[in-house]
Short mmCIF file of the C-alpha atoms (twelve columns), coordinates in Angstrom:
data_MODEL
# 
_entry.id   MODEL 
# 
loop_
_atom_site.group_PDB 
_atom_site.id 
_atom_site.type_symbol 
_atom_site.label_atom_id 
_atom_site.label_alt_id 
_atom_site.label_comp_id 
_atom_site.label_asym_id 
_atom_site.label_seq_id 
_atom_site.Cartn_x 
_atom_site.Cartn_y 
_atom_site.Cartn_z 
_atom_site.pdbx_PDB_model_num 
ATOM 1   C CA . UNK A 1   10.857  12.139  -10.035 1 
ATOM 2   C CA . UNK A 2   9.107   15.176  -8.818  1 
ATOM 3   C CA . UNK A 3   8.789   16.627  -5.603  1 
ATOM 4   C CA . UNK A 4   7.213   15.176  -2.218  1 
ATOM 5   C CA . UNK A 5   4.129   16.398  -0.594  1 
ATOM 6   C CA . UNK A 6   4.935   19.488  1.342   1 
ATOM 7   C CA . UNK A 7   3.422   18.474  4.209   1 
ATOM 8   C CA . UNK A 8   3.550   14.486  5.083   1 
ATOM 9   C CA . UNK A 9   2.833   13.012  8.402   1 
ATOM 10  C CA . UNK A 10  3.624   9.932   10.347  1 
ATOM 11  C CA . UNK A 11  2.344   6.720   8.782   1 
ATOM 12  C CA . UNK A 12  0.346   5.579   11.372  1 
ATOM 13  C CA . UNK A 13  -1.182  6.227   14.976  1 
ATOM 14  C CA . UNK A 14  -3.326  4.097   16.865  1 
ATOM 15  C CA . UNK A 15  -5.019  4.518   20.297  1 
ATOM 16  C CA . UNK A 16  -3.364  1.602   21.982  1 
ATOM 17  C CA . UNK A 17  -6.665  -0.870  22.123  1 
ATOM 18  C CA . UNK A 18  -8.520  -3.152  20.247  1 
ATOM 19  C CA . UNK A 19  -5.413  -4.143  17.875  1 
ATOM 20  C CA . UNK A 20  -2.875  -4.670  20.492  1 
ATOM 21  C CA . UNK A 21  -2.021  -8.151  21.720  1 
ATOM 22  C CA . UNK A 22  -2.290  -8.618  25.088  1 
ATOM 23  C CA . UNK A 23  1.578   -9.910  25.233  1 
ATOM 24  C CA . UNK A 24  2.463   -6.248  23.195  1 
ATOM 25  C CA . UNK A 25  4.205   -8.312  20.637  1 
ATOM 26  C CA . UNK A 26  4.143   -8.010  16.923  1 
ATOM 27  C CA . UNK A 27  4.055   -5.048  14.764  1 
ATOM 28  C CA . UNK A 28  1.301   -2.860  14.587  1 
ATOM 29  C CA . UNK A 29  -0.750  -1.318  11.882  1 
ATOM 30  C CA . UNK A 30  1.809   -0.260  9.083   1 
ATOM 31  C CA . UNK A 31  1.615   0.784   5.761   1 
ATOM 32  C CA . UNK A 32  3.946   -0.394  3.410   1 
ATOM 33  C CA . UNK A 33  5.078   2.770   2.112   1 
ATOM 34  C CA . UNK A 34  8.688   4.521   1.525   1 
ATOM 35  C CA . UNK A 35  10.502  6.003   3.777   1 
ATOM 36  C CA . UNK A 36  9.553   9.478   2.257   1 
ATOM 37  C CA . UNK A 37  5.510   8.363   3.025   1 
ATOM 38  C CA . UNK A 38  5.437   9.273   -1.320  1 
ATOM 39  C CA . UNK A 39  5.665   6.643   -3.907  1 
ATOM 40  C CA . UNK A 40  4.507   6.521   -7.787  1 
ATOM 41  C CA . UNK A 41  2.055   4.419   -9.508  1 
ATOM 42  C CA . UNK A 42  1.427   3.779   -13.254 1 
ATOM 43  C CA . UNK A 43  -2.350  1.977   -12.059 1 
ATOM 44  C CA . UNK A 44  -5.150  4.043   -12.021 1 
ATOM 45  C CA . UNK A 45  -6.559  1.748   -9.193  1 
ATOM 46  C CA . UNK A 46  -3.522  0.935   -7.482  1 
ATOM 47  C CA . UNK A 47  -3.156  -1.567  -4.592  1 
ATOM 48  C CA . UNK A 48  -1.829  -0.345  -1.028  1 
ATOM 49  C CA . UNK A 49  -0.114  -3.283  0.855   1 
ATOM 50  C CA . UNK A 50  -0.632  -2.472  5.068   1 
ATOM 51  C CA . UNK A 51  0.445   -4.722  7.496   1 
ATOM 52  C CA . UNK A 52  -2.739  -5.743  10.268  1 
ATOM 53  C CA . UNK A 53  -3.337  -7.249  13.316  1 
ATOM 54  C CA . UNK A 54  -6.326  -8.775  13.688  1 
ATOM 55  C CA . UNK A 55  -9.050  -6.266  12.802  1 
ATOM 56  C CA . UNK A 56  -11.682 -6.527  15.653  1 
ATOM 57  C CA . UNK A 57  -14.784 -5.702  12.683  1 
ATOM 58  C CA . UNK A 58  -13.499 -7.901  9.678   1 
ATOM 59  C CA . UNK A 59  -13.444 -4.263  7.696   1 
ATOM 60  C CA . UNK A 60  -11.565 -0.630  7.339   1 
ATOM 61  C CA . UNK A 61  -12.056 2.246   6.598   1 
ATOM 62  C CA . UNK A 62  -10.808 3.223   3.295   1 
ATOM 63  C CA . UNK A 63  -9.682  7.097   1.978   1 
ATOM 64  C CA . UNK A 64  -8.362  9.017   -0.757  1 
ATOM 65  C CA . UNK A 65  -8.002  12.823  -0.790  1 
ATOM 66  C CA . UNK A 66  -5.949  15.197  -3.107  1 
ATOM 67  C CA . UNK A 67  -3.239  17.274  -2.023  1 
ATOM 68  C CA . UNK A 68  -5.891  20.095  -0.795  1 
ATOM 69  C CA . UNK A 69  -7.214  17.455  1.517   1 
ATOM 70  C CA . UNK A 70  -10.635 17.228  -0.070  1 
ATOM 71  C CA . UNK A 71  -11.992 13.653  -0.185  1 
ATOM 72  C CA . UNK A 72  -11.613 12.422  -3.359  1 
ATOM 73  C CA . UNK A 73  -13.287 8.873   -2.545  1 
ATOM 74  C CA . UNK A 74  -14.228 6.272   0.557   1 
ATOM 75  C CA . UNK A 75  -15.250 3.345   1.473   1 
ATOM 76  C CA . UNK A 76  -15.279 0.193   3.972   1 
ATOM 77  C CA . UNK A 77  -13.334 -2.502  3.001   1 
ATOM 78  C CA . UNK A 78  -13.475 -6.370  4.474   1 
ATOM 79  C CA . UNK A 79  -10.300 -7.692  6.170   1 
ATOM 80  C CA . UNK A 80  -10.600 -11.481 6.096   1 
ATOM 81  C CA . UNK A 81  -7.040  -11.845 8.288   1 
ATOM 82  C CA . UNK A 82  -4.078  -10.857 9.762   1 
ATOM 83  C CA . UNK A 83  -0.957  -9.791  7.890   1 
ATOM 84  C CA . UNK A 84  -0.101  -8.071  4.917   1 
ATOM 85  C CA . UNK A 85  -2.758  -7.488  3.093   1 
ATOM 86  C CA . UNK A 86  -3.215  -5.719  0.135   1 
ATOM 87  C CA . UNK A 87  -6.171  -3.225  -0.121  1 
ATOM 88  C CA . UNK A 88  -7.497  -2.983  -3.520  1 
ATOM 89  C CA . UNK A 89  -8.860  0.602   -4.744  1 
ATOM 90  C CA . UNK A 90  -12.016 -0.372  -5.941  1 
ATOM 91  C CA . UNK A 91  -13.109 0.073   -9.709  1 
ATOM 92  C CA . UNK A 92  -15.323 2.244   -8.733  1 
ATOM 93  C CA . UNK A 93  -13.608 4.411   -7.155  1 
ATOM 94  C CA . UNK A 94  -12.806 7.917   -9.384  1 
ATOM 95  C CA . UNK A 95  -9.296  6.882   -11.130 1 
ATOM 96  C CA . UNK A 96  -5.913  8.249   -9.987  1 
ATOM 97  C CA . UNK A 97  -4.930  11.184  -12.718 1 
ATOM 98  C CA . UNK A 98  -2.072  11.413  -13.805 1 
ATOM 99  C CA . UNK A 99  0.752   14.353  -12.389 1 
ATOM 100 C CA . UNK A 100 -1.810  14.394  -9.315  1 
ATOM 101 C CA . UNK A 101 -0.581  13.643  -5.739  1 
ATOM 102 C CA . UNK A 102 -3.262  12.201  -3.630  1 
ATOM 103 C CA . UNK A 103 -3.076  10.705  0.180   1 
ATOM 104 C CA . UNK A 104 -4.567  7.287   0.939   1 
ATOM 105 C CA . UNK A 105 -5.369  6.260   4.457   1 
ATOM 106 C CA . UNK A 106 -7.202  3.223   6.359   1 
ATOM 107 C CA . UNK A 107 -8.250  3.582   9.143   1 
ATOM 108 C CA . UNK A 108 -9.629  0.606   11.784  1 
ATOM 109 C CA . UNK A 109 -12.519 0.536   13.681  1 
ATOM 110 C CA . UNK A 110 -12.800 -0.458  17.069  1 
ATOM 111 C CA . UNK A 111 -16.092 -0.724  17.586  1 
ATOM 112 C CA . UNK A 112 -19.619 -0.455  15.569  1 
ATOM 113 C CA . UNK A 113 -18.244 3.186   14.968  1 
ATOM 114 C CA . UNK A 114 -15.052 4.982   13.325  1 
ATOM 115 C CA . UNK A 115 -13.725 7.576   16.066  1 
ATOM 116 C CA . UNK A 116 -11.043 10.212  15.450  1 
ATOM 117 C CA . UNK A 117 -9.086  8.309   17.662  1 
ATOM 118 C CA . UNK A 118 -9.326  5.217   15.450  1 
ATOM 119 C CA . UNK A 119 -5.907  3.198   14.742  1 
ATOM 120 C CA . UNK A 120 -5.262  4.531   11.038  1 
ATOM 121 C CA . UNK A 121 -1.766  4.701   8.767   1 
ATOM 122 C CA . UNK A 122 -1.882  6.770   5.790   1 
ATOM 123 C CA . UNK A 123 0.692   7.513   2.955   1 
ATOM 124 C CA . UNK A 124 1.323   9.747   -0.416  1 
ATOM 125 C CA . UNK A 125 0.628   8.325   -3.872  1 
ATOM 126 C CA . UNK A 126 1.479   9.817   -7.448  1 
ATOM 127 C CA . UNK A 127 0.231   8.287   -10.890 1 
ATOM 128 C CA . UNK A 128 3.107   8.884   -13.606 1 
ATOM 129 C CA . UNK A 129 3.004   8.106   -16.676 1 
ATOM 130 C CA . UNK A 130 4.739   4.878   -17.919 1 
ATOM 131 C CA . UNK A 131 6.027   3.456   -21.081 1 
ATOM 132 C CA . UNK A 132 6.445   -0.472  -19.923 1 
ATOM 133 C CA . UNK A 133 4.328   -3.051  -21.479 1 
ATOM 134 C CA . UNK A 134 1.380   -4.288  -19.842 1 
ATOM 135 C CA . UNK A 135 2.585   -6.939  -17.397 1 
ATOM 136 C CA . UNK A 136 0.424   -9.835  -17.039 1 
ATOM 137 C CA . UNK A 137 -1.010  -12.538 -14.696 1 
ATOM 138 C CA . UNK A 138 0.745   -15.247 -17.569 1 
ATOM 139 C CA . UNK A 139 4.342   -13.556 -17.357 1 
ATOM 140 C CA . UNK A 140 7.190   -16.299 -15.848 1 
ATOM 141 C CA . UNK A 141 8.196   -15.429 -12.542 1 
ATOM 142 C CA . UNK A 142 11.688  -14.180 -13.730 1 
ATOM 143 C CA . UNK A 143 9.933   -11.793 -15.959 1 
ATOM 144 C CA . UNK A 144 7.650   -10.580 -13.316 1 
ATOM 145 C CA . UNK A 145 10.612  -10.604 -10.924 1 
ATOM 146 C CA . UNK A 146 12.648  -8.342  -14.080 1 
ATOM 147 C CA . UNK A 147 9.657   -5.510  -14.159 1 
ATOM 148 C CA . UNK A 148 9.428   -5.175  -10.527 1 
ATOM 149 C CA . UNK A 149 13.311  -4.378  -10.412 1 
ATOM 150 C CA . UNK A 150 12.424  -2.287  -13.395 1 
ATOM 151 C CA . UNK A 151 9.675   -0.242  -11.682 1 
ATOM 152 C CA . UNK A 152 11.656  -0.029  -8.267  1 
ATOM 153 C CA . UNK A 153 14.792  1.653   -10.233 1 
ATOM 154 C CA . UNK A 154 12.422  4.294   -11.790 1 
ATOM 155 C CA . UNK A 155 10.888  5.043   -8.008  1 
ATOM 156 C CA . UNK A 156 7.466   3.651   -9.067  1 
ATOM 157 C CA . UNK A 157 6.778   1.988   -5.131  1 
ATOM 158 C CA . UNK A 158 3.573   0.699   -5.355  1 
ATOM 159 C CA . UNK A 159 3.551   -1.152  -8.492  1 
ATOM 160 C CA . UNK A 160 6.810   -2.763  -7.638  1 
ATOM 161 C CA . UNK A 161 5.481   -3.875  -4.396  1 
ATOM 162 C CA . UNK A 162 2.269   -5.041  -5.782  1 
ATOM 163 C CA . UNK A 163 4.298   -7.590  -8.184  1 
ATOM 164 C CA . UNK A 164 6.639   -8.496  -5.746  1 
ATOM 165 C CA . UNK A 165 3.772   -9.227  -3.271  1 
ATOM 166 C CA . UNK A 166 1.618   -11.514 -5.326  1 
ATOM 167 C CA . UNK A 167 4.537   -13.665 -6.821  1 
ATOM 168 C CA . UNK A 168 5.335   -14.249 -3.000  1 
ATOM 169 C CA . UNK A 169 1.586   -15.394 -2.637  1 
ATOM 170 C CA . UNK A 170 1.899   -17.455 -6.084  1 
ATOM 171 C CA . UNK A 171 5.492   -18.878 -5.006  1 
ATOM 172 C CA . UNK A 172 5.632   -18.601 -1.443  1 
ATOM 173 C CA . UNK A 173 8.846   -21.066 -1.419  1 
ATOM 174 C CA . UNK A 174 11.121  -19.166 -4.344  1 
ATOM 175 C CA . UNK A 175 14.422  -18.452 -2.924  1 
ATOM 176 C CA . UNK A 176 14.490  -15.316 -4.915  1 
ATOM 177 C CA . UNK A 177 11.290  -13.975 -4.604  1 
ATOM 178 C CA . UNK A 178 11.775  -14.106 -0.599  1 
ATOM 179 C CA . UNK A 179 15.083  -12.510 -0.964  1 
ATOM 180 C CA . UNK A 180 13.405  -9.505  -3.277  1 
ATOM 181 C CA . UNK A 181 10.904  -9.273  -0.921  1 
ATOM 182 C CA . UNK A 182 12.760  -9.180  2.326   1 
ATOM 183 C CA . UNK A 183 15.639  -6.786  0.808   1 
ATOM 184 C CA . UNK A 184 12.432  -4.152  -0.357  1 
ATOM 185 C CA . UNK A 185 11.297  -4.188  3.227   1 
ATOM 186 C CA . UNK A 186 14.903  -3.947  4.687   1 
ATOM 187 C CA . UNK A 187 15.450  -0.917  2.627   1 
ATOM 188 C CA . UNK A 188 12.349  0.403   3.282   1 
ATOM 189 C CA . UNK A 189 12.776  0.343   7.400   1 
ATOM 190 C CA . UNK A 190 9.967   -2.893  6.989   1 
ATOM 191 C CA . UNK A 191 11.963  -5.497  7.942   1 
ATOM 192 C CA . UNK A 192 9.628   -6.902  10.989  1 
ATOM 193 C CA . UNK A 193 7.380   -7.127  8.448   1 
ATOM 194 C CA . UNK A 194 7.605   -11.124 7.469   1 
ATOM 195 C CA . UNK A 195 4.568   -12.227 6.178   1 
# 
């Protein structure tokens, strides 16, 4: 469903300090993106799912710019742990239109400062529209489980990932939910990606 930036780059590059382990072990920064770095989104204040390491200032750096590169809106964000965590566009934040592609990064500070050399991962987002009901926090897990299959067969990433990542949070022992969850991040190159 429409075309992919023309020009994408790698999701993330870091400049080998403050969020490395000292045994090197464990992934790094990643966003939790497609393959393709493009996904679809029917939110207008979607959630982007990254994968840290401990953050060394309990915040990032938050960015969205349109496909001309111009800074559409940004922001620090608090990171209260390790893991995947979801980073929430904030409400008031100017709302994704829809047909537009944008590019959302984080970035980490090392220090009191961000530096061009800061650890950052950064991926392409569409908002299409969408004709599914309004799914909501009072759905049954199956049902929840149903429009997140729905929503990864029509392409639409970060919705799908979003559902998928708070029914692991709400049922963090469901057979199926685990199995969802693993086989998005398997096909999605993720798979180190556990928690």
């Amino acid at each position: 469903n429409g075309d992919a930036p023309r020009e994408t780059r790698g999701g993330a590059a870091r400049d080998g300090s403050c969020l490395l382990t000292d045994a090197m072990e464990g992934p790094s920064l990643t966003a939790l993106i497609p393959n393709s770095n493009y996904g679809l989104t029917t939110q207008s204040h979607p959630v982007f799912l990254v994968y840290m390491p401990s953050v060394p200032t309990g915040s990032v750096f938050f960015n969205l710019r349109d496909e001309q590169g111009q800074s559409v809106y940004e922001t620090f964000l608090p990171i209260e742990e390790a893991g995947i965590v979801a980073v929430e566009m904030p409400k008031d934040a100017p709302p994704l239109e829809q047909g537009k592609t944008y590019e959302w990064g984080v970035a980490v500070p090392c220090s009191a400062r961000l530096r061009p050399d800061s650890p950052f991962v950064s991926g392409w987002i569409q908002r299409t529209n969408d004709d599914n009901d309004e799914i909501t926090t009072l759905a049954e897990p199956n049902q929840i489980l149903k429009s997140a299959h729905q929503y990864g067969q029509e392409g639409i990433w970060y919705d799908m990932l979003a559902l998928l990542s708070d029914l692991k949070e709400d049922a963090p022992d469901n057979e199926v939910v685990e199995r969802s969850w693993q086989n998005i991040l398997d096909l999605a190159s993720l798979s180190g990606l556990s928690s």
